[in-house]
XYZ file of C-alpha atoms in Angstrom:
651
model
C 6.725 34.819 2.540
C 6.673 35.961 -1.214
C 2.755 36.071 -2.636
C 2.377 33.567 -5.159
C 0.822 35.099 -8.136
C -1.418 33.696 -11.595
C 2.138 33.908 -13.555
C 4.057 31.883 -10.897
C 1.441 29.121 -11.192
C 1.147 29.183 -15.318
C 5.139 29.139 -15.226
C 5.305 26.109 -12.965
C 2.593 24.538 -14.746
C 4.302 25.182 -17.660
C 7.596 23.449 -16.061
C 6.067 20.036 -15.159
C 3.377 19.287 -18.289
C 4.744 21.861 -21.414
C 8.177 21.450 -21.239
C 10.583 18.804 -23.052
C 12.851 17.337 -20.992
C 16.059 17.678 -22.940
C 15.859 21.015 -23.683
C 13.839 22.186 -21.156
C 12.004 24.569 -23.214
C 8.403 24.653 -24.175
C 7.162 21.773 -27.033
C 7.965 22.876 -30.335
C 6.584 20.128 -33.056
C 6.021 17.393 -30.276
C 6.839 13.702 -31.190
C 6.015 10.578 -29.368
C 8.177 7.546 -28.890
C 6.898 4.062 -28.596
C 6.652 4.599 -24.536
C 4.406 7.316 -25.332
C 6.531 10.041 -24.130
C 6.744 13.470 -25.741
C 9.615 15.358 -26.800
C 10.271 18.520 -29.313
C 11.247 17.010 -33.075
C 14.528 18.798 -33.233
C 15.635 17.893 -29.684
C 15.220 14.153 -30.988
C 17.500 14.821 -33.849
C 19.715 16.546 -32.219
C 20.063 13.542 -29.839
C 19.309 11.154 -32.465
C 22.900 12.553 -34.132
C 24.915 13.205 -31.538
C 24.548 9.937 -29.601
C 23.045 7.152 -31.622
C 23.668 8.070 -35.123
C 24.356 4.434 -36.515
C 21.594 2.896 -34.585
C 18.282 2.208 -36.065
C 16.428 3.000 -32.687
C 16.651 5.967 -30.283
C 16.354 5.012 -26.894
C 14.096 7.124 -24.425
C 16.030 9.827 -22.527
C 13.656 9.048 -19.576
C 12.899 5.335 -19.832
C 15.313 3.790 -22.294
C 12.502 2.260 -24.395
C 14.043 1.930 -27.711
C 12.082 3.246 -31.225
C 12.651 2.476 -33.904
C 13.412 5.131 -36.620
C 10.966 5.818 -39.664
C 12.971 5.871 -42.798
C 11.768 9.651 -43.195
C 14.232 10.031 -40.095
C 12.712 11.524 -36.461
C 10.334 13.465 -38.551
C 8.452 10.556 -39.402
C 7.680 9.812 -35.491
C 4.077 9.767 -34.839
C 3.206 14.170 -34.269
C 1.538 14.846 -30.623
C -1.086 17.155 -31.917
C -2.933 17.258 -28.209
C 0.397 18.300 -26.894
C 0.831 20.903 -29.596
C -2.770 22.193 -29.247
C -2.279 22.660 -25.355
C 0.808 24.485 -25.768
C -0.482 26.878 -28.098
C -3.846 27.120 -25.933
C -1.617 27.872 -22.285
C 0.778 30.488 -24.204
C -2.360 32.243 -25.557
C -3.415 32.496 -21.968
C -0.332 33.281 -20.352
C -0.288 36.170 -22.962
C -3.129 37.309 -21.554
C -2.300 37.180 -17.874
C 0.893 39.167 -18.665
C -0.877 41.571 -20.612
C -3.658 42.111 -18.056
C -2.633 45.241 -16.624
C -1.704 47.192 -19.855
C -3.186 48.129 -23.095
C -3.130 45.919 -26.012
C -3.523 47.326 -29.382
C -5.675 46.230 -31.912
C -3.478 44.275 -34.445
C -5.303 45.128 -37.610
C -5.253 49.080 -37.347
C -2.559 49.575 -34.717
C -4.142 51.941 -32.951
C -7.209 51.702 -30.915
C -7.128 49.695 -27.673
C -8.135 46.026 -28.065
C -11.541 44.897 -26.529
C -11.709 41.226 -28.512
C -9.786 38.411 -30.139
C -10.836 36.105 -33.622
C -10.011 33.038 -32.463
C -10.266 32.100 -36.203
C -7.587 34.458 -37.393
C -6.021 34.621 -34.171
C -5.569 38.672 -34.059
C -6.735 41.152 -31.345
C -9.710 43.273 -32.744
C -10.873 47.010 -31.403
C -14.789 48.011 -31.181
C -14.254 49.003 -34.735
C -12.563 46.497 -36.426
C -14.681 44.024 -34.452
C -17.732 45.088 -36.192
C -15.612 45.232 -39.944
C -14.348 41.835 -39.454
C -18.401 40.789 -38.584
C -19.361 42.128 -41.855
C -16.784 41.160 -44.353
C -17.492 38.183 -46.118
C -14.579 35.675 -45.182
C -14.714 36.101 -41.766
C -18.106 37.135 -40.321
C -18.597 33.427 -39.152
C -15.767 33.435 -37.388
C -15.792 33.249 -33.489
C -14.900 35.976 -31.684
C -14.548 36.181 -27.763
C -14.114 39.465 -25.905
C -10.820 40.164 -23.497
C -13.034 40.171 -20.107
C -14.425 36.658 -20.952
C -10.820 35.645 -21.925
C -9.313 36.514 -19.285
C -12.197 35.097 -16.907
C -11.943 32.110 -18.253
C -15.745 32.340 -19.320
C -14.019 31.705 -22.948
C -11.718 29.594 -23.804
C -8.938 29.774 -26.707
C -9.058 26.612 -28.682
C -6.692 25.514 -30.774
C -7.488 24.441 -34.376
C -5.045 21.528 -34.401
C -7.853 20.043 -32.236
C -9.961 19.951 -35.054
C -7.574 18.988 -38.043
C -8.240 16.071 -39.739
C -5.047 14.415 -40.396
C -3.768 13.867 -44.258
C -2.690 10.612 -45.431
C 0.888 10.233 -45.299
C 0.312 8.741 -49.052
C -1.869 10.821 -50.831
C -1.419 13.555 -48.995
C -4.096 15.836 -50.433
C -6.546 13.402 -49.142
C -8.200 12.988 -45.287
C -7.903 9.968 -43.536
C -10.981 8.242 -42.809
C -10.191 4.190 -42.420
C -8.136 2.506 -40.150
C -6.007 -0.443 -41.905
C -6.346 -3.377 -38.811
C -3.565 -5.361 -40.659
C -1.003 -2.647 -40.985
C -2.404 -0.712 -38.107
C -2.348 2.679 -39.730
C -4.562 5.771 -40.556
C -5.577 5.506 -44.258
C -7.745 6.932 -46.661
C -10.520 6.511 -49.117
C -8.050 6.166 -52.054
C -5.567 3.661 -49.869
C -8.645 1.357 -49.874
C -8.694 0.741 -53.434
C -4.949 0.776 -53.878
C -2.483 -0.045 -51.185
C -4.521 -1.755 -48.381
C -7.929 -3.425 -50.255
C -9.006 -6.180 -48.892
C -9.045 -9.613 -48.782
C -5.407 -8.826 -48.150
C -6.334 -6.269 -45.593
C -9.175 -5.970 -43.224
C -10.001 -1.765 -42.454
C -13.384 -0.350 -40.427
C -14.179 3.145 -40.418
C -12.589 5.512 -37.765
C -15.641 5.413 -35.045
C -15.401 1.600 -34.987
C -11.784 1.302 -34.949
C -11.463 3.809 -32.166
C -14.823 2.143 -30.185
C -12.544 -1.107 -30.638
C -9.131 -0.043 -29.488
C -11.062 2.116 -26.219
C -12.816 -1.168 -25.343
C -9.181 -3.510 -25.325
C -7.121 -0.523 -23.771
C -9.582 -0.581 -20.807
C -9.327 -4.073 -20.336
C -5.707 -3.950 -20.730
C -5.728 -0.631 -18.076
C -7.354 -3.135 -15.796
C -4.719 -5.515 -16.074
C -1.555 -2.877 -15.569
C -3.613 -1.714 -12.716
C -3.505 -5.262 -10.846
C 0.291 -5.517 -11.808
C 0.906 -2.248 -10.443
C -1.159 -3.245 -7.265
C 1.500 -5.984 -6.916
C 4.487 -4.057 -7.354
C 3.082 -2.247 -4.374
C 2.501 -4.896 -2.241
C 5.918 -6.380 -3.071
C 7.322 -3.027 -2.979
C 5.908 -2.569 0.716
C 7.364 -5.947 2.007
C 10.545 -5.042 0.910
C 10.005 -1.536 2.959
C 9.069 -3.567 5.710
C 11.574 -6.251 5.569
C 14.201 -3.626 5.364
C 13.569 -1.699 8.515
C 12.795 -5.238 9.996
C 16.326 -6.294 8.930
C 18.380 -3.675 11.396
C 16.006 -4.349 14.047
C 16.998 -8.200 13.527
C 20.405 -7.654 13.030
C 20.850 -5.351 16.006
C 18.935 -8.163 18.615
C 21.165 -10.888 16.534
C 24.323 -9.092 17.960
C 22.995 -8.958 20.746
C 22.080 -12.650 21.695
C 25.461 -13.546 20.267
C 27.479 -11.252 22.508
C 25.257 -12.204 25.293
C 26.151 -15.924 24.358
C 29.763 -14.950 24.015
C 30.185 -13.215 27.707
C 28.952 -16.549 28.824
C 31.687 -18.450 27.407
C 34.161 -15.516 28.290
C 37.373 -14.818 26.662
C 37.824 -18.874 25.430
C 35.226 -17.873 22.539
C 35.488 -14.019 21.705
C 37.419 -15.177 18.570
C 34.646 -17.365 17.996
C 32.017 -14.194 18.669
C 33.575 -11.990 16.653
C 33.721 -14.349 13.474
C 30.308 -15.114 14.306
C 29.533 -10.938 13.992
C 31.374 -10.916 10.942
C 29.504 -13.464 9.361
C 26.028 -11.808 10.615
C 27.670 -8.165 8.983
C 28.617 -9.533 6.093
C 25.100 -11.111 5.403
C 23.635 -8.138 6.622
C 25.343 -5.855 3.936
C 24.130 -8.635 1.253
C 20.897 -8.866 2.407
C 20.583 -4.769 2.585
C 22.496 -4.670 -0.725
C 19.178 -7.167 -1.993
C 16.439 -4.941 -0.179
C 18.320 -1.828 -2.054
C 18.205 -3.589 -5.255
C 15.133 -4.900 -4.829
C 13.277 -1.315 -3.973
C 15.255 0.066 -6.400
C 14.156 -2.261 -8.978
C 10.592 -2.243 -7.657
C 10.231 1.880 -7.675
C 11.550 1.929 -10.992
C 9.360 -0.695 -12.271
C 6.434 1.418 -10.418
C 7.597 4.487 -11.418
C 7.769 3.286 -14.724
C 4.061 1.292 -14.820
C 2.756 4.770 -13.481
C 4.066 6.818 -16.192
C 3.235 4.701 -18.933
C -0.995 4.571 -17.074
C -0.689 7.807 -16.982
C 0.781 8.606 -20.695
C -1.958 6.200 -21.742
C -4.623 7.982 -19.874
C -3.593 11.304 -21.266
C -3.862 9.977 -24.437
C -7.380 8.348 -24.073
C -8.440 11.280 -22.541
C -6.615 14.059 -24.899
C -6.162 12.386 -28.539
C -8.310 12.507 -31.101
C -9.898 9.536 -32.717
C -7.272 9.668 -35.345
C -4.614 10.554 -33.174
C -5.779 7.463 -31.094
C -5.764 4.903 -34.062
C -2.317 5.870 -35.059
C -1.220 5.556 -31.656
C -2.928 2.215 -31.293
C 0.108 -0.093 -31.498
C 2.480 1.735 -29.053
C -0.517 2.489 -26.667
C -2.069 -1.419 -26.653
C 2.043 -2.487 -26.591
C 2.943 -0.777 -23.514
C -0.026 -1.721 -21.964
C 0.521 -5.098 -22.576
C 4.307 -4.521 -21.113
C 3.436 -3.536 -17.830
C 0.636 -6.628 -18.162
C 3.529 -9.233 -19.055
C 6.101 -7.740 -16.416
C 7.094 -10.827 -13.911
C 6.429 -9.456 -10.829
C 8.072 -11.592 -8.118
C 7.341 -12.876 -5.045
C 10.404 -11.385 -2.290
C 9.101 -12.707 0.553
C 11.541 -15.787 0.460
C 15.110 -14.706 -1.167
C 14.304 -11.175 0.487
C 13.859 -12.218 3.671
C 14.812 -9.994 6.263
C 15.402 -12.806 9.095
C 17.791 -13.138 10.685
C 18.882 -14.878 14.153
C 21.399 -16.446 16.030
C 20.833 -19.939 17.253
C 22.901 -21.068 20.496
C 24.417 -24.665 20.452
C 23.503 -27.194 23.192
C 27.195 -28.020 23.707
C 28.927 -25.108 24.931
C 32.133 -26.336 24.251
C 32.042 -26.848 20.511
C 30.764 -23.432 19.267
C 28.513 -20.550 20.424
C 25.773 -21.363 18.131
C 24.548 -20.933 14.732
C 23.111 -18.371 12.649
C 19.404 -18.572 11.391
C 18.687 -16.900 7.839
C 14.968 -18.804 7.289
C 12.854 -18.442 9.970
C 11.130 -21.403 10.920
C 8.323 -22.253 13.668
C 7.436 -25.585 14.971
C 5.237 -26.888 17.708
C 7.595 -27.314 21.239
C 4.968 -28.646 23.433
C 1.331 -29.007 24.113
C -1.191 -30.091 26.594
C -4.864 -30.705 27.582
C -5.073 -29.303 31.394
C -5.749 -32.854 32.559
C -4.439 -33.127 35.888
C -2.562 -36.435 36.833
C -4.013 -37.452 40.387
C -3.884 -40.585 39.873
C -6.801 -40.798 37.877
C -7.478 -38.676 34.806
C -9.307 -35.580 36.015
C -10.703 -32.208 34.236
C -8.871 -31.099 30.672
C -9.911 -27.977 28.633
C -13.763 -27.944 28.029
C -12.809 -24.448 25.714
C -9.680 -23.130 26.266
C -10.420 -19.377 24.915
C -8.114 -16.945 26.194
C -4.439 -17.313 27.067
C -1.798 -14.499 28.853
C 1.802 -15.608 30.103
C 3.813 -14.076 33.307
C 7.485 -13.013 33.441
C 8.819 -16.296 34.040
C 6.849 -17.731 31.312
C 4.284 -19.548 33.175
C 0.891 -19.681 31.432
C -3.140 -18.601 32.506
C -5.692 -19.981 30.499
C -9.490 -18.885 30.598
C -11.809 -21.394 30.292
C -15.057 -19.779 29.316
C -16.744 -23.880 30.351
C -15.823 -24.103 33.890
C -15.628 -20.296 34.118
C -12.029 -20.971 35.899
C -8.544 -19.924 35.548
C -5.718 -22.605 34.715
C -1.892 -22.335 35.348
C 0.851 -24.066 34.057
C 3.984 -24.159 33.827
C 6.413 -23.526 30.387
C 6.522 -27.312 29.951
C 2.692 -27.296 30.683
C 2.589 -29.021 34.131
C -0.779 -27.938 36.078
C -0.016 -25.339 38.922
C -3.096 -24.591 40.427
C -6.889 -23.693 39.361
C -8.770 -20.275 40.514
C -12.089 -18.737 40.572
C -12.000 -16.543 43.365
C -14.496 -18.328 45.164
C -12.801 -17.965 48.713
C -12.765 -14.335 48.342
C -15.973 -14.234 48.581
C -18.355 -11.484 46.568
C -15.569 -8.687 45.812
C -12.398 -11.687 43.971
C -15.126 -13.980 43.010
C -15.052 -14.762 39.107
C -18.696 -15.360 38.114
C -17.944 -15.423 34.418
C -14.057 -14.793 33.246
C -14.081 -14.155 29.506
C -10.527 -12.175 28.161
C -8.172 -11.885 30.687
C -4.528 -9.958 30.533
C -0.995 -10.383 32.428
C 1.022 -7.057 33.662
C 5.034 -6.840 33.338
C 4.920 -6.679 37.185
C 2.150 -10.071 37.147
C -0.874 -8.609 37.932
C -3.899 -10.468 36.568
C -6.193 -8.354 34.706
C -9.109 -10.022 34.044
C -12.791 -9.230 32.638
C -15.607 -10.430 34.778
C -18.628 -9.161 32.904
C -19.567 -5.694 34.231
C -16.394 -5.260 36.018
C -12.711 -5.826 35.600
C -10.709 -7.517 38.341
C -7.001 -7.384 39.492
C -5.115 -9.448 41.036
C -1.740 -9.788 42.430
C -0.564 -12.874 41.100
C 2.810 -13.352 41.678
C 2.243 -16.455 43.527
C -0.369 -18.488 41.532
C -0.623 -20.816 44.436
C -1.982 -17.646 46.554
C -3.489 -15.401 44.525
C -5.040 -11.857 45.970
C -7.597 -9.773 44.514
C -6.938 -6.367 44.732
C -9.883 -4.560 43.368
C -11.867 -3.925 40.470
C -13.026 -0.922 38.130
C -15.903 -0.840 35.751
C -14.819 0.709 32.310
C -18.373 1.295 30.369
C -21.290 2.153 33.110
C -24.675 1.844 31.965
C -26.271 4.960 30.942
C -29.787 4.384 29.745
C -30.738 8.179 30.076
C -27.869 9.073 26.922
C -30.181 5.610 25.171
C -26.671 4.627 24.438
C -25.720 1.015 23.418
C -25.517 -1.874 25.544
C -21.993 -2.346 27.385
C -20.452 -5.414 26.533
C -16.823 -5.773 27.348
C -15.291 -8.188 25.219
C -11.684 -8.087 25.417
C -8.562 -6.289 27.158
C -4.893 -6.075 26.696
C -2.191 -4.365 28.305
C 0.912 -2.729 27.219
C 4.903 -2.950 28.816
C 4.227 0.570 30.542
C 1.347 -1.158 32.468
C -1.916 0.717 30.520
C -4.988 -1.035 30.276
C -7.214 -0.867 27.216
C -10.681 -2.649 27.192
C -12.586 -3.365 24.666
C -16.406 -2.520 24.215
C -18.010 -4.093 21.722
C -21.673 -2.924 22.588
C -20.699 0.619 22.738
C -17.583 0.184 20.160
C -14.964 2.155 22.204
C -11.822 1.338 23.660
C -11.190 2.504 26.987
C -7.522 3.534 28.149
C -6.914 3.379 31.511
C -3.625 3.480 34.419
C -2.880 0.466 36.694
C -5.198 1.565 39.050
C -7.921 1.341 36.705
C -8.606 5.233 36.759
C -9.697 5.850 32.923
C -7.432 8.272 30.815
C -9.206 8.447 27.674
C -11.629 6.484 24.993
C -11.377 5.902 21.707
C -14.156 4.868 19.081
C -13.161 1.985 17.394
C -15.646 0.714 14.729
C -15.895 -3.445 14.104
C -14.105 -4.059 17.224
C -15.334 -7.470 17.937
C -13.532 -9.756 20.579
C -10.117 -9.759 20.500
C -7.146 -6.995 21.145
C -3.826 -6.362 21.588
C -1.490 -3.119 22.716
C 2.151 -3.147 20.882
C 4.988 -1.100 22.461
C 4.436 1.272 19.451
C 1.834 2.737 20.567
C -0.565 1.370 18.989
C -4.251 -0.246 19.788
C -4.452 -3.678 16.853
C -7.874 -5.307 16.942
C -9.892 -8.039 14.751
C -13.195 -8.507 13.246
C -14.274 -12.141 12.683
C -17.436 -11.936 10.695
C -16.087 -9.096 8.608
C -12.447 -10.615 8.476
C -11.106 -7.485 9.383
C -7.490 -6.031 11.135
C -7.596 -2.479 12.380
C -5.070 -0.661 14.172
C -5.677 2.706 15.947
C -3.050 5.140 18.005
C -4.268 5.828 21.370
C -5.755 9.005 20.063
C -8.230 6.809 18.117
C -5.837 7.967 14.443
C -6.359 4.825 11.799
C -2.975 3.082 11.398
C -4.206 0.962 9.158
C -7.397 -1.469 8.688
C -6.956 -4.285 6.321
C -9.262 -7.686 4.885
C -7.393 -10.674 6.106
C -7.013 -11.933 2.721
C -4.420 -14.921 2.063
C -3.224 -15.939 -0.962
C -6.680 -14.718 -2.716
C -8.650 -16.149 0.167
C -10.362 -14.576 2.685
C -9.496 -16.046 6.611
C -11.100 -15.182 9.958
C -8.919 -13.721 12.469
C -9.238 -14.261 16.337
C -6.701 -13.691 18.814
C -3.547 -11.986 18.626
C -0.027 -10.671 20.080
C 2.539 -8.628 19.124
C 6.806 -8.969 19.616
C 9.021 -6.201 20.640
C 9.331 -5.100 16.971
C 6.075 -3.637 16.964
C 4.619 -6.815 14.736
C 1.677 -8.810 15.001
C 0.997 -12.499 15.392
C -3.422 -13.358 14.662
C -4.686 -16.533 14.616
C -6.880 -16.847 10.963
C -9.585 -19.429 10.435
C -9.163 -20.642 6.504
C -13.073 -22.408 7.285
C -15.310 -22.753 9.980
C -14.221 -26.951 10.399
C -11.925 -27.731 12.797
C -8.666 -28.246 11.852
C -8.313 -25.237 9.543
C -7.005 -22.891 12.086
C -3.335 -21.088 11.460
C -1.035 -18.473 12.824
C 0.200 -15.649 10.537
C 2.118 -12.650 10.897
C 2.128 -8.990 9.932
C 4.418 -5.850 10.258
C 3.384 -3.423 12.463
C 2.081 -1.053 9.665
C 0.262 -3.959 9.007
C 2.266 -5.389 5.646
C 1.933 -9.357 5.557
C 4.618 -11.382 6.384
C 3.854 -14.751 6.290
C 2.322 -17.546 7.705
C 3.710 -19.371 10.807
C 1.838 -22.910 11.782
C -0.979 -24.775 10.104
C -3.921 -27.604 11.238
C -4.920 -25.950 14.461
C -8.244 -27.848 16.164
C -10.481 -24.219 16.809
C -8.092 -21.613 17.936
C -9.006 -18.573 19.883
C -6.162 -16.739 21.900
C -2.816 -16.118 21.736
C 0.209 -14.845 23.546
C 3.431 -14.320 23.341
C 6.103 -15.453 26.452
C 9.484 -13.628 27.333
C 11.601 -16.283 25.584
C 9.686 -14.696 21.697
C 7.756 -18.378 21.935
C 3.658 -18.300 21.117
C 0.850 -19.512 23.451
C -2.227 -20.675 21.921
C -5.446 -21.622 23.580
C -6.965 -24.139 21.192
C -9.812 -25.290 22.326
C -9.056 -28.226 24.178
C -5.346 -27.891 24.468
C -2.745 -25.276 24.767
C -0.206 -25.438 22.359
C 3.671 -23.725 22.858
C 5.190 -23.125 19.204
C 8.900 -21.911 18.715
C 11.602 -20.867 16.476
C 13.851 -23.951 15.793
């Protein structure tokens, strides 16, 4: 690999800050344009002639912001000077790199080898001449820096243009010392008494006008900073909705054709208009996203560049500089500030589904482009025996089996409930005829397998059972994922919650010790990650990744099983902040958490991420006090609510 060397770095330096961008050579005579970017005078002409030569404007080459042309012609453009004065500062030094390794003469006699520079007079001095040019006259007060600090960097060339005060443009042999508020421009003492005295114009002196203008452009930074913020956000739903969108569209096909080969060859026509219709929006809906981003990265880009030009020129311009810049500079800023930024989640939506017609006969189904939840069913675990018996005291916890049938922990009765789908009471358990080993003393979170095993923490220990028949469950054993070690004075153990994953790994959650604990079926542990605000709930999506909430500090983190932050995020809706509980996640990868808007009853909802954790919406409202959720084979959502279970689905 080729050594990079000092002149490699000035030149590419050089390349992406010194150079103009339409003729690609270092500035000569920089000029701004309303948008605040820079280009060389002559380039502008040159442009300004060959491709807009009856307009009154010049549009950007970069952004297409138009300007509009002095009557002076490009000339007349406000001068960069801080651009100027860094060019002619970096070639100075570049010089000097270039010239480190050989001999450069002194420029006044020609002959001896240089050993300083007059920064002043901006010539290369020997020992000799050094000490003439201290004595004479004219120049003994100017500064005068020798090669080694130079080169070090221990002294640094500096431009006069830095230091210039600017002439009026009017009475040019005059320096400008006002600021005219009413025409915003630089003027002088003489412009005062003539051109711009008041009443008819209001001027302050240069220190208050630029105090003034720093104090609005920060506010005004603020402001482009929030708009910015949501060009992200909207930028990132779009990301998401977009790699949602072939996801969708690939498990749309899919439940059609499966649909179709039901029906046979008497609908394939039907099936394949049907895939048609789902490509066709497809394309649209990519050709939106595509737009969309598009639009939004340009709109970013743009909002970025302009920050940035305005920083530079906060940070770089002089106070003169600065009050003759003031109109372009407050004006973008107040672009990016006005720029309607909207909302995508609804005409961008990435859903898409196919929805299967009752009668058979009449067509395969329908396609979905909204998605839309509603409540299916709910129920109270009262058993009918003839007399009302039992219901939920606080349903808390909630896991579903292959064939959709639902367990519910009731941290009240410390017992187990099963149901079916439609929410008809199977059977009850608490281990108690097992004895000491299956006996549940005090089920809290609990956890379903993809071969229905029952996973289930029983405070120190968690149990399994084999639960394929809920009528006869069998405990098989149990493991214990945090032992006490009071030796190591480490935290408490308190598990708290568990969750397993479609390749049958464990993870249980800690939230004494704050660790999550991987482990196989057989409860043997593989590894343990720290995981900081876990609280009581958890989840494992086929991704990979470990999601879990934080009630108190309205927190959603998500870890990869090496303990690597995906992402941690406030659970902030709409400006407000919600509490999240229990959660799930699809076979996308995305999440489903229950948020609390309050702590009253009523307030509960059901929301949705992405999962790289970009909102997505909200899903169902007015929930009593819910707590856990999961997610059945058919894609429909369990929730333990207290003192019901609710069943929501897509209509």
């Amino acid at each position: 690999m080729a050594e990079v060397t000092t002149e490699d770095v000035l030149h590419k330096i050089s390349q992406d800050h010194l150079e103009c961008t339409i003729c690609f050579q270092r500035f000569n005579r920089p000029k701004f344009l309303n948008c605040l970017h820079t280009f060389c005078c002559e380039c502008l002409e040159n442009y300004k002639r060959s491709q807009h030569s009856q307009s009154p404007t010049i549009p950007c080459p970069l952004c297409r912001k138009e300007t509009a042309v002095p009557s002076n012609g490009v000339s007349g453009l406000s001068d960069n000077f801080s651009m100027a004065a860094l060019v002619e500062e970096f070639t100075h030094q570049e010089s000097l790199v270039r010239r480190q390794k050989s001999r450069i003469v002194c420029e006044v006699c020609e002959e001896d080898e240089a050993v300083s520079r007059c920064t002043d007079c901006k010539e290369y001095l020997c020992g000799e001449c050094q000490r003439a040019h201290q004595r004479a006259v004219k120049t003994k007060k100017h500064d005068i820096a020798t090669l080694e600090d130079l080169r070090s960097g221990k002294a640094i060339f500096k431009s006069k243009m830095r230091d210039e005060i600017p002439k009026c443009k009017k009475h040019t042999s005059q320096d400008v010392c006002f600021f005219c508020s009413t025409c915003k421009v630089l003027i002088c003492a003489v412009c005062t008494a003539l051109d711009h005295s008041k009443p008819l114009h209001a001027y302050e002196d240069i220190d208050a006008a630029e105090a003034s203008l720093r104090e609005e452009a920060k506010l005004l930074q603020s402001k482009a900073k929030d708009s910015r913020q949501k060009f992200l956000v909207a930028k990132d739903f779009v990301d998401t909705a977009s790699e949602r969108l072939e996801l969708m569209l690939a498990d749309t096909s899919a439940d059609i054709t499966q649909r179709a080969d039901e029906e046979v060859a008497r609908i394939r026509l039907k099936e394949a208009s049907l895939k048609e219709e789902v490509a066709a929006i497809g394309k649209e809906k990519a050709k939106l996203l595509k737009n969309a981003q598009e639009s939004y990265c340009e709109n970013l880009k743009w909002t970025q560049g302009t920050l940035e030009m305005a920083k530079t020129v906060l940070d770089q311009s002089s106070c003169f500089e600065l009050l003759e810049l003031k109109e372009n500079l407050l004006c973008n800023l107040n672009d990016i500030t006005e720029l309607k930024i909207p909302c995508p989640k609804d005409s961008l939506s990435p859903f898409i589904e196919f929805k299967p017609t009752q009668i058979k006969k009449v067509s395969l189904g329908r396609i979905l482009l909204k998605e839309k939840w509603s409540l299916k069913a709910h129920f109270d675990g009262k058993v009918d025996t003839g007399k009302t018996k039992g219901g939920f005291k606080m349903a808390a916890s909630v896991a579903t089996f292959t064939n959709s049938n639902i367990v519910v922990a009731d941290f009240e009765d410390y017992k187990l409930h099963f149901f079916t789908p439609q929410g008809q009471h199977k059977s009850e358990f608490d281990g108690s005829r097992d004895k000491c080993d299956g006996q549940l003393h005090n089920p809290y979170d609990l956890a379903v397998t993809p071969d229905n095993k029952l996973v289930v923490i029983d405070k120190p220990n968690v149990k399994v059972f084999d639960a394929t028949n809920t009528n006869n469950i069998k405990y098989l054993f149990s493991f214990t994922p945090s032992p006490f070690n009071f030796l190591a004075n480490k935290a408490w153990s308190d598990l708290s919650c568990i969750a397993v994953d479609e390749k049958n790994h464990i993870a249980v959650g800690d939230k004494g010790r704050q660790i999550i604990s991987l482990h196989e079926i057989d409860g043997s542990l593989t590894s343990e990650v720290e995981a900081e605000l876990l609280d009581r709930r958890l989840a494992i999506s086929n991704k990979g990744q470990l999601i879990y909430s934080n009630y108190q500090q309205a927190k959603l983190v998500s870890l990869d099983f090496d303990g690597r932050e995906v992402f941690s995020l406030d659970t902030v809706v709409e400006g407000k902040q919600m509490k999240p509980a229990g959660m799930c996640c699809d076979h996308h990868g995305d999440i489903f958490i229950i948020l609390h808007a309050s702590d009253e009853h009523g307030t509960g909802q059901i929301h949705h991420y992405s999962a790289s954790g970009v909102y997505m919406g909200c899903i169902a409202t007015g929930l009593w006090n819910p707590l856990g959720l999961a997610r059945t084979l058919a894609g429909e959502l369990a929730v333990a609510d207290m003192l019901s279970v609710k069943i929501y689905h897509k209509e």
